[in-house]
Coordinates of C-alpha atoms in Angstrom, one line a residue:
M1 CA 10.0 79.4 0.3
K2 CA 10.0 80.2 4.0
K3 CA 12.1 83.1 5.4
V4 CA 15.8 82.3 6.0
V5 CA 15.6 82.9 9.7
F6 CA 13.0 80.2 10.1
L7 CA 15.0 77.8 7.9
I8 CA 18.1 78.3 10.0
A9 CA 16.2 77.6 13.2
A10 CA 14.7 74.5 11.7
F11 CA 18.1 73.2 10.5
L12 CA 19.8 73.8 13.8
F13 CA 16.9 72.0 15.7
A14 CA 17.2 69.0 13.4
G15 CA 21.0 68.8 13.5
V16 CA 21.1 69.2 9.6
S17 CA 24.3 70.6 8.1
F18 CA 23.7 73.0 5.2
S19 CA 25.4 75.8 3.2
F20 CA 24.0 78.4 0.9
A21 CA 25.7 78.5 -2.5
G22 CA 27.3 81.6 -3.8
K23 CA 28.2 82.0 -7.5
A24 CA 31.7 80.7 -7.0
D25 CA 30.4 77.4 -5.6
F26 CA 29.0 76.5 -9.0
Y27 CA 32.5 76.1 -10.5
T28 CA 35.1 73.5 -10.1
A29 CA 38.8 74.1 -9.2
D30 CA 39.7 74.4 -12.9
G31 CA 37.1 77.0 -13.6
S32 CA 34.5 74.9 -15.4
L33 CA 30.8 74.8 -14.5
S34 CA 30.0 72.0 -12.0
E35 CA 28.2 69.0 -13.5
G36 CA 25.6 69.0 -10.7
M37 CA 24.7 69.9 -7.1
F38 CA 22.4 68.8 -4.3
V39 CA 19.2 70.3 -3.1
N40 CA 19.7 71.4 0.6
S41 CA 16.2 72.7 1.4
P42 CA 14.3 70.2 3.6
E43 CA 11.1 71.5 2.0
G44 CA 12.3 70.7 -1.5
L45 CA 12.9 73.1 -4.4
K46 CA 10.6 74.3 -7.1
I47 CA 11.6 74.1 -10.7
R48 CA 10.2 77.1 -12.7
S49 CA 9.7 77.7 -16.4
A50 CA 11.8 80.9 -16.3
P51 CA 14.3 82.5 -13.9
N52 CA 11.9 84.5 -11.8
L53 CA 9.4 83.9 -8.9
K54 CA 6.4 84.8 -11.1
S55 CA 7.0 82.0 -13.6
D56 CA 5.1 78.8 -13.5
R57 CA 6.1 75.9 -11.3
I58 CA 6.8 73.0 -13.7
S59 CA 8.3 70.4 -11.3
G60 CA 9.9 70.0 -7.9
L61 CA 13.0 68.4 -6.4
R62 CA 13.1 66.7 -3.0
Y63 CA 15.7 67.3 -0.3
G64 CA 19.0 65.7 -1.2
Y65 CA 18.2 65.4 -4.9
Y66 CA 21.2 65.6 -7.3
V67 CA 20.4 67.9 -10.2
L68 CA 22.4 68.4 -13.4
I69 CA 23.4 72.0 -14.1
R70 CA 23.2 73.5 -17.6
E71 CA 23.9 77.2 -17.1
L72 CA 23.9 80.1 -14.6
G73 CA 21.5 83.0 -14.9
E74 CA 21.2 86.4 -13.1
E75 CA 22.3 86.6 -9.5
V76 CA 19.5 87.7 -7.3
V77 CA 18.6 88.0 -3.6
I78 CA 15.8 85.7 -2.3
D79 CA 15.0 85.0 1.3
G80 CA 18.1 87.1 2.2
I81 CA 20.3 84.8 0.2
T82 CA 22.4 86.0 -2.8
A83 CA 22.8 83.4 -5.5
P84 CA 22.2 83.0 -9.2
W85 CA 19.2 81.4 -11.0
V86 CA 20.4 78.0 -12.3
K87 CA 19.1 76.2 -15.4
V88 CA 18.9 72.5 -14.6
A89 CA 17.8 69.3 -16.3
L90 CA 14.4 68.0 -15.3
P91 CA 14.3 64.4 -13.9
Q92 CA 14.2 62.1 -17.0
T93 CA 10.9 60.6 -15.8
E94 CA 9.3 64.0 -16.5
W95 CA 10.5 64.5 -20.1
K96 CA 7.7 64.3 -22.6
D97 CA 10.0 62.5 -25.0
Y98 CA 12.1 60.1 -23.0
E99 CA 15.1 60.8 -25.1
T100 CA 14.9 64.6 -25.3
E101 CA 16.1 66.6 -22.3
E102 CA 13.8 69.2 -20.8
N103 CA 15.0 72.1 -18.6
G104 CA 13.8 74.5 -16.0
W105 CA 15.1 77.0 -13.5
V106 CA 15.8 76.8 -9.8
F107 CA 17.1 79.3 -7.3
G108 CA 20.8 78.4 -6.6
G109 CA 20.7 79.5 -3.0
Y110 CA 19.3 76.1 -2.1
L111 CA 21.9 74.0 -3.8
Q112 CA 25.2 72.8 -2.4
K113 CA 28.1 70.7 -3.6
N114 CA 27.9 67.9 -1.0
N115 CA 25.0 65.6 -0.4
P116 CA 23.1 66.6 2.7
L117 CA 21.8 63.0 3.1
S118 CA 24.0 60.4 4.8
Y119 CA 24.8 57.0 3.3
G120 CA 22.3 55.4 5.7
E121 CA 19.5 57.9 4.7
I122 CA 20.1 57.2 1.0
F123 CA 20.1 53.5 1.6
E124 CA 16.8 53.6 3.4
L125 CA 15.4 55.9 0.7
S126 CA 16.4 53.4 -1.9
K127 CA 14.0 50.8 -0.5
T128 CA 11.0 52.9 -1.5
E129 CA 12.4 54.8 -4.5
E130 CA 13.3 52.7 -7.5
Y131 CA 16.2 55.0 -8.6
I132 CA 18.0 57.9 -6.8
D133 CA 20.0 60.2 -9.1
L134 CA 23.6 60.5 -7.9
P135 CA 27.0 61.1 -9.6
Y136 CA 28.5 57.9 -8.0
F137 CA 28.2 55.8 -4.9
P138 CA 27.1 58.1 -2.0
D139 CA 29.7 59.2 0.4
E140 CA 30.1 56.7 3.3
E141 CA 32.1 57.3 6.4
G142 CA 35.5 55.6 6.1
M143 CA 35.2 54.9 2.4
N144 CA 37.0 56.6 -0.5
Y145 CA 36.7 55.9 -4.2
K146 CA 39.2 56.3 -7.1
N147 CA 37.8 58.5 -9.8
E148 CA 36.7 56.4 -12.8
Y149 CA 38.0 58.8 -15.4
K150 CA 41.0 60.4 -13.7
D151 CA 43.9 58.9 -11.8
E152 CA 42.9 60.5 -8.5
W153 CA 40.8 59.8 -5.4
Q154 CA 37.5 61.6 -4.6
K155 CA 38.9 62.5 -1.1
T156 CA 42.4 63.9 -1.7
D157 CA 43.8 63.3 1.8
M158 CA 45.4 60.1 0.8
F159 CA 49.0 60.8 2.1
N160 CA 50.2 57.9 4.2
T161 CA 47.2 55.8 3.2
R162 CA 48.3 52.2 2.7
Y163 CA 46.3 49.2 2.0
T164 CA 46.8 46.3 4.4
A165 CA 44.6 43.8 2.5
C166 CA 42.6 43.8 -0.7
L167 CA 39.8 41.8 -2.2
E168 CA 40.9 39.9 -5.2
N169 CA 40.2 41.0 -8.8
F170 CA 37.9 38.3 -10.1
C171 CA 38.2 39.7 -13.6
C172 CA 42.0 39.6 -13.8
Y173 CA 44.1 38.1 -16.7
D174 CA 41.2 38.1 -19.2
A175 CA 39.1 35.8 -17.0
P176 CA 35.6 35.0 -18.3
R177 CA 32.6 36.6 -16.6
V178 CA 32.6 35.7 -13.0
S179 CA 29.2 34.7 -11.4
G180 CA 28.2 35.4 -7.8
V181 CA 25.7 37.1 -5.7
V182 CA 25.1 40.3 -3.7
A183 CA 26.5 39.5 -0.2
E184 CA 24.2 41.8 1.8
D185 CA 21.6 44.4 1.1
C186 CA 23.4 47.3 -0.5
L187 CA 23.4 50.0 -3.2
G188 CA 24.2 49.4 -6.8
Y189 CA 25.2 52.2 -9.2
C190 CA 23.9 52.6 -12.7
P191 CA 26.3 54.8 -14.8
P192 CA 24.8 57.5 -17.1
V193 CA 24.3 56.3 -20.7
A194 CA 24.3 59.9 -22.1
A195 CA 25.6 63.3 -21.1
S196 CA 22.0 64.5 -20.5
I197 CA 21.3 61.8 -18.0
C198 CA 22.6 61.4 -14.5
G199 CA 23.8 58.2 -13.0
C200 CA 21.7 56.7 -10.2
V201 CA 21.9 54.3 -7.2
F202 CA 19.3 51.6 -6.4
F203 CA 18.6 48.9 -3.9
L204 CA 20.2 45.5 -4.4
K205 CA 18.9 42.7 -2.2
A206 CA 21.3 40.1 -0.7
G207 CA 21.3 37.0 -2.9
T208 CA 20.7 38.9 -6.2
P209 CA 22.6 37.0 -9.0
V210 CA 25.5 39.1 -10.5
E211 CA 27.9 38.6 -13.3
L212 CA 31.1 40.7 -13.2
E213 CA 32.7 41.9 -16.5
H214 CA 35.6 44.2 -15.7
V215 CA 37.0 46.6 -13.1
V216 CA 36.1 50.3 -13.5
S217 CA 37.5 51.8 -10.3
Y218 CA 38.7 51.0 -6.8
G219 CA 37.6 51.8 -3.3
I220 CA 39.4 51.8 0.0
A221 CA 38.2 51.6 3.6
N222 CA 40.0 54.2 5.7
E223 CA 40.7 54.2 9.5
E224 CA 37.1 55.0 10.4
S225 CA 35.7 51.8 8.8
E226 CA 35.2 48.3 10.0
F227 CA 38.2 47.1 7.9
P228 CA 40.8 49.8 7.8
G229 CA 43.1 49.6 4.8
L230 CA 40.9 47.2 2.9
L231 CA 41.2 47.9 -0.9
Y232 CA 38.6 46.6 -3.3
P233 CA 37.7 46.7 -7.0
V234 CA 34.5 48.4 -8.2
Y235 CA 33.1 46.3 -11.0
E236 CA 30.9 46.8 -14.0
G237 CA 28.6 43.9 -14.5
V238 CA 25.0 42.8 -14.8
Y239 CA 22.5 41.8 -12.2
F240 CA 19.3 39.9 -12.7
D241 CA 16.1 41.4 -11.5
D242 CA 13.0 39.6 -10.2
E243 CA 11.8 39.0 -13.8
G244 CA 15.2 37.6 -14.9
C245 CA 16.2 40.6 -17.0
R246 CA 19.9 41.5 -17.3
C247 CA 20.6 45.0 -16.0
L248 CA 23.8 47.0 -16.2
C249 CA 25.3 48.1 -12.9
Y250 CA 28.4 48.9 -10.9
I251 CA 28.9 46.9 -7.8
R252 CA 31.6 47.3 -5.1
G253 CA 33.8 44.3 -4.3
I254 CA 32.9 44.5 -0.6
D255 CA 29.2 43.8 -1.6
F256 CA 30.0 40.7 -3.8
V257 CA 30.8 37.1 -3.2
S258 CA 31.7 34.6 -6.0
D259 CA 29.9 31.3 -6.5
D260 CA 33.1 29.5 -5.5
D261 CA 32.9 31.1 -2.1
I262 CA 29.3 30.1 -1.4
S263 CA 28.3 26.9 0.5
T264 CA 24.6 25.9 0.0
V265 CA 22.5 23.3 1.8
H266 CA 18.7 22.6 1.9
D267 CA 16.2 22.4 4.7
K268 CA 13.6 19.7 4.9
N269 CA 11.3 21.7 2.7
G270 CA 13.9 22.0 0.0
N271 CA 14.6 25.7 0.7
E272 CA 18.2 26.8 0.2
I273 CA 20.4 28.1 3.1
H274 CA 23.7 29.7 2.2
L275 CA 27.0 30.6 3.7
Y276 CA 28.9 33.5 2.0
V277 CA 32.6 33.7 2.7
Q278 CA 34.5 36.8 1.6
K279 CA 38.3 36.7 2.0
A280 CA 41.0 39.3 1.2
L281 CA 44.6 39.0 0.1
K282 CA 46.9 40.3 2.9
D283 CA 50.4 41.8 3.0
I284 CA 51.0 41.9 -0.7
N285 CA 52.2 45.5 -1.0
F286 CA 55.6 46.3 0.6
D287 CA 57.5 48.1 -2.1
S288 CA 56.5 51.7 -1.6
Y289 CA 55.2 54.0 1.2
G290 CA 51.6 55.0 0.6
L291 CA 49.1 53.8 -2.0
S292 CA 50.6 53.0 -5.4
M293 CA 48.0 52.2 -8.0
D294 CA 50.7 50.8 -10.2
E295 CA 51.5 48.2 -7.5
V296 CA 47.8 47.6 -7.0
S297 CA 47.4 46.8 -10.7
R298 CA 50.5 44.6 -10.6
D299 CA 49.3 42.6 -7.6
L300 CA 45.7 42.2 -8.4
N301 CA 46.2 41.4 -12.1
S302 CA 49.0 38.8 -11.7
R303 CA 48.2 35.1 -12.0
D304 CA 51.2 34.4 -9.7
T305 CA 49.5 36.3 -6.9
Y306 CA 46.5 34.0 -6.8
E307 CA 48.4 30.8 -7.5
S308 CA 50.7 31.5 -4.6
A309 CA 47.8 32.5 -2.3
D310 CA 45.9 29.3 -3.1
I311 CA 48.9 27.3 -1.9
A312 CA 49.5 29.4 1.2
Q313 CA 45.7 29.7 2.1
S314 CA 45.3 31.3 5.6
A315 CA 48.9 32.6 5.4
A316 CA 47.9 34.6 2.3
Y317 CA 44.2 35.4 3.0
R318 CA 42.1 36.8 5.8
I319 CA 38.4 36.7 6.2
T320 CA 36.6 40.0 5.8
Q321 CA 33.1 38.7 6.4
I322 CA 31.0 35.6 6.7
R323 CA 27.3 35.8 6.2
Y324 CA 24.5 33.3 6.8
V325 CA 21.5 33.6 4.5
D326 CA 18.4 31.9 5.7
A327 CA 15.6 30.3 3.7
E328 CA 13.7 33.7 3.5
G329 CA 16.8 35.4 2.0
N330 CA 17.8 37.3 5.2
S331 CA 21.6 37.9 5.2
K332 CA 23.2 38.1 8.7
R333 CA 26.8 38.5 9.7
V334 CA 28.4 35.5 11.4
G335 CA 30.7 36.2 14.3
I336 CA 33.6 33.8 14.3
N337 CA 37.1 34.1 15.7
S338 CA 39.2 32.2 13.3
S339 CA 42.3 32.7 11.2
E340 CA 41.2 30.0 8.7
V341 CA 39.6 30.6 5.4
N342 CA 37.9 27.3 4.3
F343 CA 34.3 27.0 5.6
S344 CA 31.3 25.0 4.5
L345 CA 27.7 24.8 5.8
A346 CA 25.9 21.8 7.1
Y347 CA 22.3 21.3 8.1
P348 CA 21.7 17.8 9.6
L349 CA 18.2 16.9 8.5
N350 CA 18.2 13.7 10.6
F351 CA 18.5 15.7 13.8
K352 CA 15.5 15.7 16.1
K353 CA 16.0 19.4 16.4
P354 CA 18.0 20.5 13.3
V355 CA 20.4 23.5 13.6
P356 CA 22.9 24.8 11.0
F357 CA 26.7 24.1 11.4
I358 CA 29.8 25.6 10.0
I359 CA 32.6 23.1 9.2
E360 CA 36.0 24.8 9.2
S361 CA 38.9 22.9 7.6
R362 CA 42.6 23.6 7.5
I363 CA 45.5 21.9 5.7
R364 CA 48.7 23.0 7.2
G365 CA 51.0 20.1 8.2
V366 CA 47.8 18.2 9.3
Y367 CA 44.2 18.2 8.2
K368 CA 42.3 19.9 11.0
T369 CA 38.5 20.2 11.2
R370 CA 36.5 22.3 13.6
I371 CA 32.7 22.2 13.9
Y372 CA 30.6 25.1 15.1
S373 CA 26.9 25.1 15.7
L374 CA 25.1 28.4 14.8
K375 CA 22.7 30.3 17.0
V376 CA 20.7 32.4 14.6
N377 CA 19.5 35.7 16.2
E378 CA 17.3 38.4 14.8
S379 CA 20.2 40.5 13.5
D380 CA 23.3 38.3 13.6
V381 CA 24.6 34.7 14.0
E382 CA 26.7 33.4 16.9
T383 CA 29.1 30.5 16.5
V384 CA 29.3 27.9 19.3
P385 CA 32.3 25.6 19.2
V386 CA 31.3 21.9 19.4
C387 CA 34.4 19.9 18.6
E388 CA 37.6 19.6 16.5
Y389 CA 39.8 16.8 15.3
E390 CA 42.8 16.3 13.1
C391 CA 44.7 13.7 11.1
S392 CA 47.5 13.6 8.6
V393 CA 47.0 15.0 5.2
R394 CA 47.8 11.7 3.6
D395 CA 45.2 9.9 5.7
A396 CA 42.6 12.5 4.9
R397 CA 43.1 12.3 1.2
T398 CA 43.0 8.5 1.2
G399 CA 39.9 8.2 3.4
A400 CA 41.9 6.7 6.2
G401 CA 41.7 9.7 8.5
D402 CA 39.4 10.8 11.2
Y403 CA 35.9 11.9 10.1
H404 CA 32.5 12.9 11.5
Y405 CA 28.8 12.2 10.8
F406 CA 25.5 13.1 12.3
T407 CA 22.9 11.0 14.3
P408 CA 19.4 12.0 15.4
K409 CA 20.9 12.8 18.9
G410 CA 24.2 14.4 18.1
I411 CA 27.6 14.2 16.3
V412 CA 30.0 11.3 16.1
V413 CA 33.7 11.9 15.5
C414 CA 35.6 8.7 14.6
D415 CA 39.1 8.7 16.0
V416 CA 40.7 6.2 13.6
K417 CA 43.9 5.8 15.5
G418 CA 42.5 6.5 19.0
E419 CA 44.0 7.8 22.2
D420 CA 45.3 4.3 23.2
G421 CA 46.4 3.3 19.7
E422 CA 43.1 1.5 19.1
Q423 CA 40.3 2.9 17.0
G424 CA 37.5 4.7 18.9
Y425 CA 35.0 7.5 18.6
Y426 CA 33.6 10.5 20.4
F427 CA 29.9 11.3 20.8
Y428 CA 28.7 14.9 21.3
A429 CA 25.1 14.9 22.4
Q430 CA 22.8 17.7 21.5
K431 CA 21.1 19.5 24.4
S432 CA 17.4 19.4 24.2
S433 CA 16.9 22.7 26.1
A434 CA 19.3 24.6 23.7
P435 CA 19.6 22.8 20.4
Y436 CA 22.7 24.8 19.3
K437 CA 24.6 23.6 22.5
F438 CA 26.2 20.2 22.9
E439 CA 27.6 18.1 25.7
D440 CA 31.3 17.4 26.0
G441 CA 32.4 14.5 23.9
V442 CA 32.2 11.0 25.4
Y443 CA 34.9 8.6 24.2
N444 CA 34.1 5.0 23.2
S445 CA 36.5 2.4 22.1
G446 CA 35.9 0.4 19.0
T447 CA 34.1 1.5 15.9
P448 CA 30.5 2.6 15.4
G449 CA 28.9 -0.5 13.9
G450 CA 26.2 -0.7 11.3
N451 CA 22.5 -0.7 12.5
K452 CA 19.3 -2.6 11.9
K453 CA 17.1 0.5 12.0
V454 CA 14.1 0.3 9.7
K455 CA 14.6 2.7 6.7
K456 CA 11.5 4.5 5.3
V457 CA 10.9 6.5 2.2
G458 CA 11.2 10.2 2.8
Q459 CA 13.7 9.9 5.6
F460 CA 16.9 11.9 5.7
C461 CA 20.2 10.1 6.5
N462 CA 24.0 10.2 6.1
P463 CA 26.6 7.5 5.8
I464 CA 28.6 6.6 8.9
C465 CA 31.6 5.6 6.8
L466 CA 32.9 5.6 3.2
L467 CA 29.9 4.0 1.5
P468 CA 29.8 2.6 -2.1
M469 CA 26.9 4.0 -4.1
R470 CA 25.8 1.3 -6.7
Q471 CA 23.9 1.4 -9.9
S472 CA 21.5 -1.4 -8.7
P473 CA 20.7 -3.1 -5.3
D474 CA 23.4 -5.7 -5.6
S475 CA 26.9 -5.8 -4.0
G476 CA 28.2 -7.0 -7.3
S477 CA 26.8 -4.1 -9.4
L478 CA 28.7 -1.2 -10.7
T479 CA 30.1 1.2 -8.1
L480 CA 29.2 4.8 -9.2
C481 CA 31.2 6.4 -6.4
L482 CA 32.2 6.4 -2.7
L483 CA 30.0 8.6 -0.5
N484 CA 31.8 10.6 2.2
P485 CA 30.6 10.2 5.8
G486 CA 28.2 13.0 6.7
T487 CA 26.8 13.4 3.1
F488 CA 23.1 14.0 3.5
L489 CA 20.7 11.8 1.5
K490 CA 17.0 11.4 1.1
I491 CA 15.6 7.9 0.8
E492 CA 13.5 7.5 -2.4
E493 CA 12.8 3.8 -2.4
V494 CA 13.3 0.8 0.0
G495 CA 14.5 -2.4 -1.6
E496 CA 14.8 -6.0 -0.5
K497 CA 16.4 -7.1 2.8
T498 CA 19.7 -8.8 2.6
V499 CA 22.8 -9.8 4.7
I500 CA 26.2 -8.1 4.1
D501 CA 29.1 -8.5 6.5
G502 CA 26.8 -10.1 9.0
L503 CA 24.4 -7.2 9.1
V504 CA 20.8 -7.5 8.1
S505 CA 19.3 -4.5 6.3
C506 CA 17.6 -3.3 3.2
W507 CA 19.0 -1.8 0.1
V508 CA 17.8 1.8 -0.2
K509 CA 17.7 4.1 -3.2
V510 CA 18.9 7.5 -2.2
S511 CA 19.4 11.0 -3.8
P512 CA 21.8 13.7 -2.5
V513 CA 20.1 16.6 -0.7
N514 CA 22.9 19.1 -1.5
D515 CA 25.5 19.6 -4.2
D516 CA 28.1 17.5 -2.4
Y517 CA 31.1 15.7 -3.8
S518 CA 32.1 12.1 -3.7
S519 CA 35.3 10.8 -2.1
E520 CA 36.8 10.8 -5.5
G521 CA 36.0 14.6 -6.0
D522 CA 33.1 14.2 -8.4
L523 CA 29.9 16.2 -8.0
L524 CA 27.4 13.6 -7.0
K525 CA 24.7 14.7 -9.4
N526 CA 27.1 13.9 -12.2
V527 CA 27.8 10.3 -11.3
F528 CA 24.3 9.0 -11.9
P529 CA 23.3 7.2 -15.1
A530 CA 21.5 9.3 -17.7
E531 CA 18.2 10.8 -16.6
S532 CA 18.6 9.4 -13.1
T533 CA 19.1 11.4 -9.9
S534 CA 19.4 8.5 -7.4
A535 CA 21.3 5.2 -6.8
W536 CA 21.5 2.3 -4.3
V537 CA 23.4 1.9 -1.0
F538 CA 23.2 -0.7 1.8
G539 CA 21.0 0.7 4.5
A540 CA 22.9 -0.7 7.5
W541 CA 25.6 2.0 7.1
L542 CA 23.1 4.9 7.1
E543 CA 22.2 6.9 10.2

């Protein structure tokens, strides 16, 4: 171990905070021996076979390592520091028998109560180390956690702390396991399975499948964080590793998105692209001043809370984050200025230059739709407003309202009632120089008619109106469902040419590209006859 003067100079130069532990630092406020402490020597710390400098070195601990304490030995002076020898548990990976704890001795002058590593440093370390021993999630600026075993918070300065919104409890009122994914690269926590073993954190990649089982704790984002006053559950659940194995873990609610809040589309190669939408309940705690866990439990475990929120929608929820996950699995935050909470993803494969879109919908008096194109940057995603339209809720539900679909050159919005009382449509042309940008809409009177374009196997297309999907290529055959305009399809087979409503075109057999729903609300893949994944439509109404 280098001399203390040299160490102090090195720490000051590096900007590292440190403290040398005296004997009192090894005890908690109630007088019991601390469970563990952190190594604060940048050079690491030797574990010896006995409490003296002449004994054999049997292992070593890196800077920031959390070590379990078993007992205190004699107080000595080393490198000018007065501290006791400390008996510690060796890392489990170094036990000869994986189930039998082994111990050694370290000089306590290079241990401290708080982790010298920042959350960011631990996160980066987790990408190279499989597991990092820690008593819980690492301290993160602006975050506070409720103790799992005691009704208290890790940081005690909670006076006047009030939550302004909270992520819902997906495991409330005896709900079955809730499936979802990790929203962005984060840390998971593996609790200790025995008193002789420390818990640990590990790297979880965005998109990792997760099943939640129950709530074990809570966290809250304080004023320093991105979402001040956001309360969230900490769940126990299982994640599935690369080999499909189920692994126990804790995951924070801010790092999770449920399957119901994921919109998925496919690119031309069949790769999945996702939109993760995370929303929080807002303004549900007014009864008391400060943070009342009784009220938290009441609010987050009440069926009434969620049933009322589902009715109120944007009046009850606010978006905490939206993330775009590309075909390579990279999760990027989407910047969008909106008070709405219903979003879906679109990827028009019939575009000459396909770009992703977000479709925002609102039902509040009228049914309103906004369409944003996405400019995907290296670190984030920008939203570019393209157009918006609205109609009555009744018309929207009966298929008589305004709607949109995609052509190879842009977006068509059908204005069913029109500006002059007659039906018309707007066309928004894609700019060739910047595919995520569109020209202002050009209004046309009348209706977009069917087309005589030749349809080919392998082409991608979407209906330009409500379109019957039939069991066989015959207008008299069984209608399986009505396809919504804008539903992306792949042509699997081209049938015979025929004339319907004065239009000449071929019947084409199509399969849905994504897990879309019919106009009747049925998942398309469930409407096909047994062992079939495609059905027939009249090609004149495809674009």
